[in-house]
Coordinates of C-alpha atoms and ligand atoms in Angstrom, one line a residue:
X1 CA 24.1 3.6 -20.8
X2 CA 22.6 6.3 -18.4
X3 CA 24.1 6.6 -15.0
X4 CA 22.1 4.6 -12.6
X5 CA 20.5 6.5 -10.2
X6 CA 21.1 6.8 -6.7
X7 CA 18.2 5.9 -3.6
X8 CA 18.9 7.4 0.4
X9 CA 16.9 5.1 2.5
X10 CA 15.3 6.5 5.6
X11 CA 14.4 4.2 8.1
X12 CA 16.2 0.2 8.0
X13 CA 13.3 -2.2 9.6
X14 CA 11.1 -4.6 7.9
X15 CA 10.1 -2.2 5.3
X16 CA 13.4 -0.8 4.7
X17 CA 15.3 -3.7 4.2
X18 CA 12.0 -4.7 1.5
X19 CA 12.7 -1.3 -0.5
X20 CA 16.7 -1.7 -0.4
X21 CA 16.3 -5.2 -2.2
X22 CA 14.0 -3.6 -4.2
X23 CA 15.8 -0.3 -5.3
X24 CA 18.8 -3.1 -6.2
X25 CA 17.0 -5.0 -7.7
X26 CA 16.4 -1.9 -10.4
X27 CA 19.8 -1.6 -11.2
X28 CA 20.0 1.9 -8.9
X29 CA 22.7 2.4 -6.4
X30 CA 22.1 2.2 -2.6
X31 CA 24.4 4.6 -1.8
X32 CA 23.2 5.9 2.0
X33 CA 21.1 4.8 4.7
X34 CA 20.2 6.3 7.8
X35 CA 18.5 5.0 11.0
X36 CA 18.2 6.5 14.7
X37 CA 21.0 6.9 15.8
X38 CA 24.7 7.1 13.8
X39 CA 25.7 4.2 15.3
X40 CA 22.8 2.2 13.8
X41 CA 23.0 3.9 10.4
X42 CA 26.4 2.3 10.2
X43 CA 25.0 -1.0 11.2
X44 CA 22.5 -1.2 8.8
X45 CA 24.4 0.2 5.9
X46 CA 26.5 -2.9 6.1
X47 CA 23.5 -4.8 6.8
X48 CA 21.7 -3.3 3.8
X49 CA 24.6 -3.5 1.7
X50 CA 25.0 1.0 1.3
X51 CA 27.5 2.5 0.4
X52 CA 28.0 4.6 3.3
X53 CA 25.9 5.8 6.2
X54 CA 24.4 9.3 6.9
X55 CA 24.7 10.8 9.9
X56 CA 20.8 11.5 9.8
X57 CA 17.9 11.6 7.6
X58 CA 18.7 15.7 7.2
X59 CA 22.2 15.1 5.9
X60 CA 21.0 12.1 3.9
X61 CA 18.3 14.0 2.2
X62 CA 21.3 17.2 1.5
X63 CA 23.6 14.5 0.6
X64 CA 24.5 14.8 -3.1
X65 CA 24.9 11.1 -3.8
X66 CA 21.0 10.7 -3.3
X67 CA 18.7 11.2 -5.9
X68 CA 15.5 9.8 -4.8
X69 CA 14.4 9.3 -0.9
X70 CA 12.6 6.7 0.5
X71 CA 11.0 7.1 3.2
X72 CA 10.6 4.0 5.6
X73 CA 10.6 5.6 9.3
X74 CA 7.3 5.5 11.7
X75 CA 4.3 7.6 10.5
X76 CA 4.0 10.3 11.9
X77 CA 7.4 11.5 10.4
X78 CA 6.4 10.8 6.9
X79 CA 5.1 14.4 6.2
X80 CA 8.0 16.0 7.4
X81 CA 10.6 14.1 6.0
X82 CA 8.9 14.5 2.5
X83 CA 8.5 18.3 2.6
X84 CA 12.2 18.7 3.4
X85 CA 13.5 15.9 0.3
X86 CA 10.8 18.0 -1.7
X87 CA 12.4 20.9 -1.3
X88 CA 15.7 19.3 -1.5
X89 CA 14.7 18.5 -5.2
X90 CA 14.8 15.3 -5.0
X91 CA 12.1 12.5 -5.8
X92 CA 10.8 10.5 -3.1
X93 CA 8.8 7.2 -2.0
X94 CA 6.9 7.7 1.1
X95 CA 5.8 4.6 2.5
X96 CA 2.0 4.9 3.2
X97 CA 0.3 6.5 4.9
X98 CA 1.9 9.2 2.9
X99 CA 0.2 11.7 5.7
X100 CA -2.0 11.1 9.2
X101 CA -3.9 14.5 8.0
X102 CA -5.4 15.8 4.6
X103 CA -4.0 19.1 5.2
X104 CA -1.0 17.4 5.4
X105 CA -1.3 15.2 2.4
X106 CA -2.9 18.5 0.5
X107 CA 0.3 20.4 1.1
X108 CA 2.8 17.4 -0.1
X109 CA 0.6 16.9 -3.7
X110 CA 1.1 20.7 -3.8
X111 CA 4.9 21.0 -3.2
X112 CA 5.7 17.7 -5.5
X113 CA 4.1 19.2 -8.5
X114 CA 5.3 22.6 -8.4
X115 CA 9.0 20.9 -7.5
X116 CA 8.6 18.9 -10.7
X117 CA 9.8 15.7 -8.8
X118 CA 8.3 12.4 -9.0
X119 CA 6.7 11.3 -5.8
X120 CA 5.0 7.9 -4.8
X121 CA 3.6 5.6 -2.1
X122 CA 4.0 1.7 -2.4
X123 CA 0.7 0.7 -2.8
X124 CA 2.6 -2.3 -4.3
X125 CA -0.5 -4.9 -4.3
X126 CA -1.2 -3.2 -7.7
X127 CA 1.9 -4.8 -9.0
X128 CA 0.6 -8.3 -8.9
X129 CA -0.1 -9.2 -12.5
X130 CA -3.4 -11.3 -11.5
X131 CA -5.2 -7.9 -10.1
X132 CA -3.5 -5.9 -13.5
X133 CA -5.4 -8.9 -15.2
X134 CA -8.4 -8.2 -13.4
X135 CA -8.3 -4.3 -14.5
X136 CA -7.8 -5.3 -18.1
X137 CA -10.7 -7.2 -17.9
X138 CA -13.0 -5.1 -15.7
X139 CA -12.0 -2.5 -18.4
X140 CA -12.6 -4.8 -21.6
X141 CA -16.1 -4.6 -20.0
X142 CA -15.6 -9.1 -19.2
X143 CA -17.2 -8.6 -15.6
X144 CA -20.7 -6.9 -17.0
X145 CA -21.7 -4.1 -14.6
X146 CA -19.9 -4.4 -11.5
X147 CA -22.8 -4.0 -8.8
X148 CA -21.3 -5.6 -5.5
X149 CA -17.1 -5.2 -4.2
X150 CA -16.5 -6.4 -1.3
X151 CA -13.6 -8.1 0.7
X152 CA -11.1 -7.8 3.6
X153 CA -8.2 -7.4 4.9
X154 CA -6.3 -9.5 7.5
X155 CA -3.6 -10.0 9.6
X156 CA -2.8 -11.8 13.0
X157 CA 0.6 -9.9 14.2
X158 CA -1.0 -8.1 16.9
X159 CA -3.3 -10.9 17.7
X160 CA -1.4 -11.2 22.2
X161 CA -2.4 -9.2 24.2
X162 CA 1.1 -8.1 25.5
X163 CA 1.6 -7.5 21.8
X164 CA 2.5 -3.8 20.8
X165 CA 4.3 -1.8 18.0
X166 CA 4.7 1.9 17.5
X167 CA 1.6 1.6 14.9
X168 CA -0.7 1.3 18.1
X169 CA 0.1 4.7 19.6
X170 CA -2.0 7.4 17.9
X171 CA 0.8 9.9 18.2
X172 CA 3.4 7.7 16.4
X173 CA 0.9 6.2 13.8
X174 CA -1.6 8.2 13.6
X175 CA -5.5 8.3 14.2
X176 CA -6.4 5.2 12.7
X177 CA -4.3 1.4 12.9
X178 CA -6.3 -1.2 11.3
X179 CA -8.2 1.1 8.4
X180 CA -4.8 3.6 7.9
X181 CA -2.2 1.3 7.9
X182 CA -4.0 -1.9 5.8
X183 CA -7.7 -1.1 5.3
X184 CA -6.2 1.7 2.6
X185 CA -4.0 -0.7 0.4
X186 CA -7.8 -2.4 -0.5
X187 CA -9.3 0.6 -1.0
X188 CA -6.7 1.5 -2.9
X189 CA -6.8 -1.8 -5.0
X190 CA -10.2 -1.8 -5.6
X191 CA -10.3 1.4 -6.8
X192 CA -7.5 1.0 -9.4
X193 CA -8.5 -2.3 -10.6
X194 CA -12.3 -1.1 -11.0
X195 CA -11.9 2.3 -11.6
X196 CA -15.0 2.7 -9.4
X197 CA -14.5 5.9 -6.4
X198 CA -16.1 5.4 -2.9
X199 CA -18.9 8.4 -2.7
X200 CA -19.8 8.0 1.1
X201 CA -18.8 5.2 3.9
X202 CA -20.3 3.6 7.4
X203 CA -17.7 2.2 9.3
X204 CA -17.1 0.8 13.1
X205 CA -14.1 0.2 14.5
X206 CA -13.2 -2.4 17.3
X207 CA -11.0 -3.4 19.6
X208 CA -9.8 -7.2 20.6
X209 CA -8.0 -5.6 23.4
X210 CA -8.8 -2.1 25.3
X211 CA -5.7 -1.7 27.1
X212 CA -1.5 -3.1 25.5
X213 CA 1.4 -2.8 27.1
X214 CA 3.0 0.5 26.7
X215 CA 6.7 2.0 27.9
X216 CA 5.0 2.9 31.1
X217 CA 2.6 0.1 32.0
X218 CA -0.2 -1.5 30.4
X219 CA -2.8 1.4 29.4
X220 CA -5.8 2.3 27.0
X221 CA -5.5 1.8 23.3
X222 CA -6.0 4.8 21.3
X223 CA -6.6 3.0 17.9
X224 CA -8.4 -0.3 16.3
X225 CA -7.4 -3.8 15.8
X226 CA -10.5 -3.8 13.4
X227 CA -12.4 -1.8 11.1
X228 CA -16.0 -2.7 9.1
X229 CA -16.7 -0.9 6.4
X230 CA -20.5 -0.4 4.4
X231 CA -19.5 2.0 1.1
X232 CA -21.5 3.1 -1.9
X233 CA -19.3 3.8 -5.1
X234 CA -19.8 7.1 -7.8
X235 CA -21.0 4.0 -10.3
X236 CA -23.6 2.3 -8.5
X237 CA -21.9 0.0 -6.7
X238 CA -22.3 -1.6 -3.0
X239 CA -19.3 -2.5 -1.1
X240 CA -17.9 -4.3 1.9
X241 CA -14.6 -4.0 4.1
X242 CA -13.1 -5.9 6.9
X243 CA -9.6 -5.0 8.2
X244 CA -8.2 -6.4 11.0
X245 CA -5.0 -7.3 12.4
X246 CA -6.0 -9.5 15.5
X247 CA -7.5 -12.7 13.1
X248 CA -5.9 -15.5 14.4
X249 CA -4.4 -17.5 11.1
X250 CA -4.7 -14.7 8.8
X251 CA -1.5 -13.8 8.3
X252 CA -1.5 -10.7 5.4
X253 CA -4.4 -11.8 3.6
X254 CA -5.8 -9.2 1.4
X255 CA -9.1 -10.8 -0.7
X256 CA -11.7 -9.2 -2.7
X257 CA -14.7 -10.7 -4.5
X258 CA -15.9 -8.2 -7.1
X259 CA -18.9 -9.4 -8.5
X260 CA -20.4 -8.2 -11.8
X261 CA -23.4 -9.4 -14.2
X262 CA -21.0 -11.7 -16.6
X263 CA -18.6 -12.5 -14.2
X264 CA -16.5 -12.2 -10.6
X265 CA -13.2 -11.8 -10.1
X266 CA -11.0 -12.9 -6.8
X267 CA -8.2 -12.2 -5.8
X268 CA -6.2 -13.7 -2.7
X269 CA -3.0 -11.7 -1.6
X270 CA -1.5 -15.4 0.3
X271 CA -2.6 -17.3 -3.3
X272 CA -1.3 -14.3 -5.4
X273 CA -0.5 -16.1 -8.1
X274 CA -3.7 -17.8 -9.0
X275 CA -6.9 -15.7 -10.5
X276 CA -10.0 -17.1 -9.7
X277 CA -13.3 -16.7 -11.9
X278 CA -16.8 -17.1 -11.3
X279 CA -19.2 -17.6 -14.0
X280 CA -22.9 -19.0 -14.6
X281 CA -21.7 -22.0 -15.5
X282 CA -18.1 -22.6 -14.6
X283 CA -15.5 -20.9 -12.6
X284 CA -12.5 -20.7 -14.0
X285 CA -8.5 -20.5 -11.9
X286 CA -5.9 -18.7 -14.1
X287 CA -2.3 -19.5 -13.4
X288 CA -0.4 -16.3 -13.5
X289 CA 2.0 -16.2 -16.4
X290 CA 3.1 -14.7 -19.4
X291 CA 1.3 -17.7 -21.7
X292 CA -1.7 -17.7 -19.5
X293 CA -2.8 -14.2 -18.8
X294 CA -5.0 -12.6 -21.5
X295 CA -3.4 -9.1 -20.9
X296 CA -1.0 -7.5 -22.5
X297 CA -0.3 -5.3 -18.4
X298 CA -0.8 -8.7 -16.5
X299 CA 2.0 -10.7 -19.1
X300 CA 4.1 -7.8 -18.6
X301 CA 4.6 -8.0 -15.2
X302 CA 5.0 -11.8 -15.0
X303 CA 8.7 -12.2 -14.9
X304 CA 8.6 -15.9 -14.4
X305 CA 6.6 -18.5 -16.1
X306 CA 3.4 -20.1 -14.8
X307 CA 4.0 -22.1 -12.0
X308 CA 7.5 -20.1 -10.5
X309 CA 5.4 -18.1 -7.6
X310 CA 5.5 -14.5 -7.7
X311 CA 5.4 -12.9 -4.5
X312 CA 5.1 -9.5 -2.3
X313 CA 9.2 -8.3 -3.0
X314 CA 8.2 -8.8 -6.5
X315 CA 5.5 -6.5 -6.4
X316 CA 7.8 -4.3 -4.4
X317 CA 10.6 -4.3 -7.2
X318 CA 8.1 -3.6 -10.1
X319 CA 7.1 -0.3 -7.8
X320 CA 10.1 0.9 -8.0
X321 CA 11.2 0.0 -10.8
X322 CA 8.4 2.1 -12.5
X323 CA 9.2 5.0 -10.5
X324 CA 12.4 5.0 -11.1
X325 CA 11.6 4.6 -14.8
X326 CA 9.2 7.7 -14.0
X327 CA 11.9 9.5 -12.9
X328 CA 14.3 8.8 -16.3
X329 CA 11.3 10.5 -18.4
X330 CA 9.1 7.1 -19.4
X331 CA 5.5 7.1 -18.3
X332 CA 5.0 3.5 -16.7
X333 CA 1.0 2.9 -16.5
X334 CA -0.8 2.6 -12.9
X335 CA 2.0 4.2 -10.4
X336 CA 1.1 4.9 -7.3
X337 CA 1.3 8.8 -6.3
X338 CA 0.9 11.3 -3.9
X339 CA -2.3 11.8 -5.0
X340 CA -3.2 8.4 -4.7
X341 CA -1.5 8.9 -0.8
X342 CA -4.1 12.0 -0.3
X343 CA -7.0 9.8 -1.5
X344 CA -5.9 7.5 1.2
X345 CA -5.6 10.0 3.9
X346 CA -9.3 11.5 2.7
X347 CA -11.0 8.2 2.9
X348 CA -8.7 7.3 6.5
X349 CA -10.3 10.9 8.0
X350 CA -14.2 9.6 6.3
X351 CA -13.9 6.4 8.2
X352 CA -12.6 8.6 11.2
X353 CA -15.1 10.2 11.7
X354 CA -18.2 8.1 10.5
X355 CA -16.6 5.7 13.4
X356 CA -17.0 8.4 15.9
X357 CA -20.5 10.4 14.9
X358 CA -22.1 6.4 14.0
X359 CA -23.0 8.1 10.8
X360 CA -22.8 8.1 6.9
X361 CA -19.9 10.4 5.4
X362 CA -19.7 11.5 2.3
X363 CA -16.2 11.2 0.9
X364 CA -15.0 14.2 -1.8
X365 CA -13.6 12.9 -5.3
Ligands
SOE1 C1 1.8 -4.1 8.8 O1 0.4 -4.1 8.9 C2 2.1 -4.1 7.3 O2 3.5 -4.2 7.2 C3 1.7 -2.9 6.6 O3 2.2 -1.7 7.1 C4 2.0 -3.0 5.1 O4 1.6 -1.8 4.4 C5 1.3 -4.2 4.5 O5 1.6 -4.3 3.1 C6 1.8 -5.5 5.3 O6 1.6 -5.3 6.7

């Protein structure tokens, strides 16, 4: 049996404590974890269940108990971080956005392939085996020509006023909240599951609230609570977006509708584990499951039978454990890499600045 390998985890919030399940969950070891400050590395390697803190993200990366780094820390530190595990040797997972620049994302493609290491970004909503079953059949040609995608994206945690999180400061999160931090993981989903590529975009952004509380005082929000999108895709296709995360009730609801001439296919990110089908005359709901799914990618990834739900730290621990079966030599199908966390940065900076000049951008392939 090989020697399990061993994950560093950078970063112990929400979205830490999701990858730590997750890298157990593969069988690897959780050997160290580092936060802020040592102090809080200790406390959430016994939280997280680590072998052993690191005194910071520096010595964890030099640490030779670590093999792969993830990456869980606020954005703006993502780019660094994975240059210096890059050049460390070891693989990473960069929780997206992998970069809050293209340069920046440019430069970590570049340094990951000639490094040889295996490098992704959890754009874990592929890992739902109704929207692998919805790429099987777009690809089987089921859905006709798709002509119309379109969908949204949203959330309700900043929906108060006196709300705030790192994610709404440009120079922790980056130039973009709304489209970079959620609008990308449906961009990215419809482009795996259609194989379609957004040529040029519209897009406005908005604000439910001008000004937030900051550390000194309430002052002027630098980013947007919502985005609307108007794309045209490299096959034909029309497409709309909505991403938001002031819609009161909507609590991480990612939906799309894509419509083609035989058939549409939605999918609902809080009712994952349904598909639903529209047809001329009938529409049809698929239960997920390994009896009940038509594809061989969509049975594979239902661990449970029709009717146990399958859920978001499910997707989570089929993400890594392809990469980490990625990094043991197999070739796992539809992984999320840094090139898939480039294409998000190059469509974040096309919405960017269509938002400021109020016109069409074209966005490179
Ligand atoms: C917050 O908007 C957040 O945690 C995102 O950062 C994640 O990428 C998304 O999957 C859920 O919501």
């Amino acid at each position: 049996m090989s020697t399990p390998l061993r994950a560093g985890l950078i970063g112990a919030g929400f979205i830490g404590s999701v990858h730590a399940h997750a890298i157990r969950s593969s069988g690897a070891r959780l050997t160290r974890v580092s936060n802020s400050t040592p102090d809080r590395s200790a406390e959430a390697a016994r939280r997280l269940g680590a072998r052993a803190p690191a005194e910071s993200a520096e010595a964890l990366i030099a640490s030779d108990d670590v093999d792969v780094v993830h990456i869980c820390t606020p954005n703006v530190t993502h780019a660094a971080l994975a240059e210096k595990a890059i050049a460390a040797g070891k693989s990473v997972v960069c929780e997206k956005p992998l970069a809050t620049s293209v340069a920046d994302a440019d430069r970590l493609v570049a340094l990951a392939e000639q490094a040889g290491v295996v490098a992704a970004v959890p754009f874990v909503y592929r890992y739902y085996p109704t929207v692998r079953e919805v790429r099987a059949r777009v690809a089987d040609g089921d859905a006709g020509r798709l002509w119309l995608l379109h969908g949204s994206y949203l959330q309700d945690w900043l929906a108060g006023s006196a709300e705030t999180n790192w994610r709404v400061d440009p120079a922790q999160g980056g130039g973009s909240r709304a489209f970079g931090d959620i609008g990308v993981h449906w961009c990215d989903l419809m482009e795996f599951a259609t194989g379609h590529r957004i040529k040029r975009l519209v897009a406005r952004t908005s604000q439910a609230y001008a000004e937030r509380p900051t550390s000194d005082g309430v002052r002027p929000v630098g980013t947007e609570d919502g985005a609307t999108l108007l794309f045209e895709t490299d096959r034909g296709a029309t497409g709309t977006l909505v991403a938001s995360q002031v819609s009161l009730g909507r609590k991480n609801r990612l939906w799309f509708s894509f419509d083609g001439t035989e058939a549409s296919y939605v999918f609902d990110q809080e009712n994952p584990d349904a598909l639903w089908i529209g047809g001329r005359r009938e529409n049809r709901v698929v239960p997920r499951g390994p009896d009940t799914l038509a594809s061989a990618e969509g049975r594979a990834y239902s661990r449970l039978p029709a009717g146990h739900p399958q859920g978001y730290q499910d997707c989570f621990n089929a993400f890594v454990a392809d990469v980490y079966a990625t990094v043991a030599g197999e070739r796992p199908d539809g992984v999320p890499t840094f090139t898939d966390g480039r294409r998000a940065a190059v469509i974040t900076e096309a919405v960017i600045d269509s938002a400021k000049n109020e016109s069409w951008m074209e966005v490179p392939a």
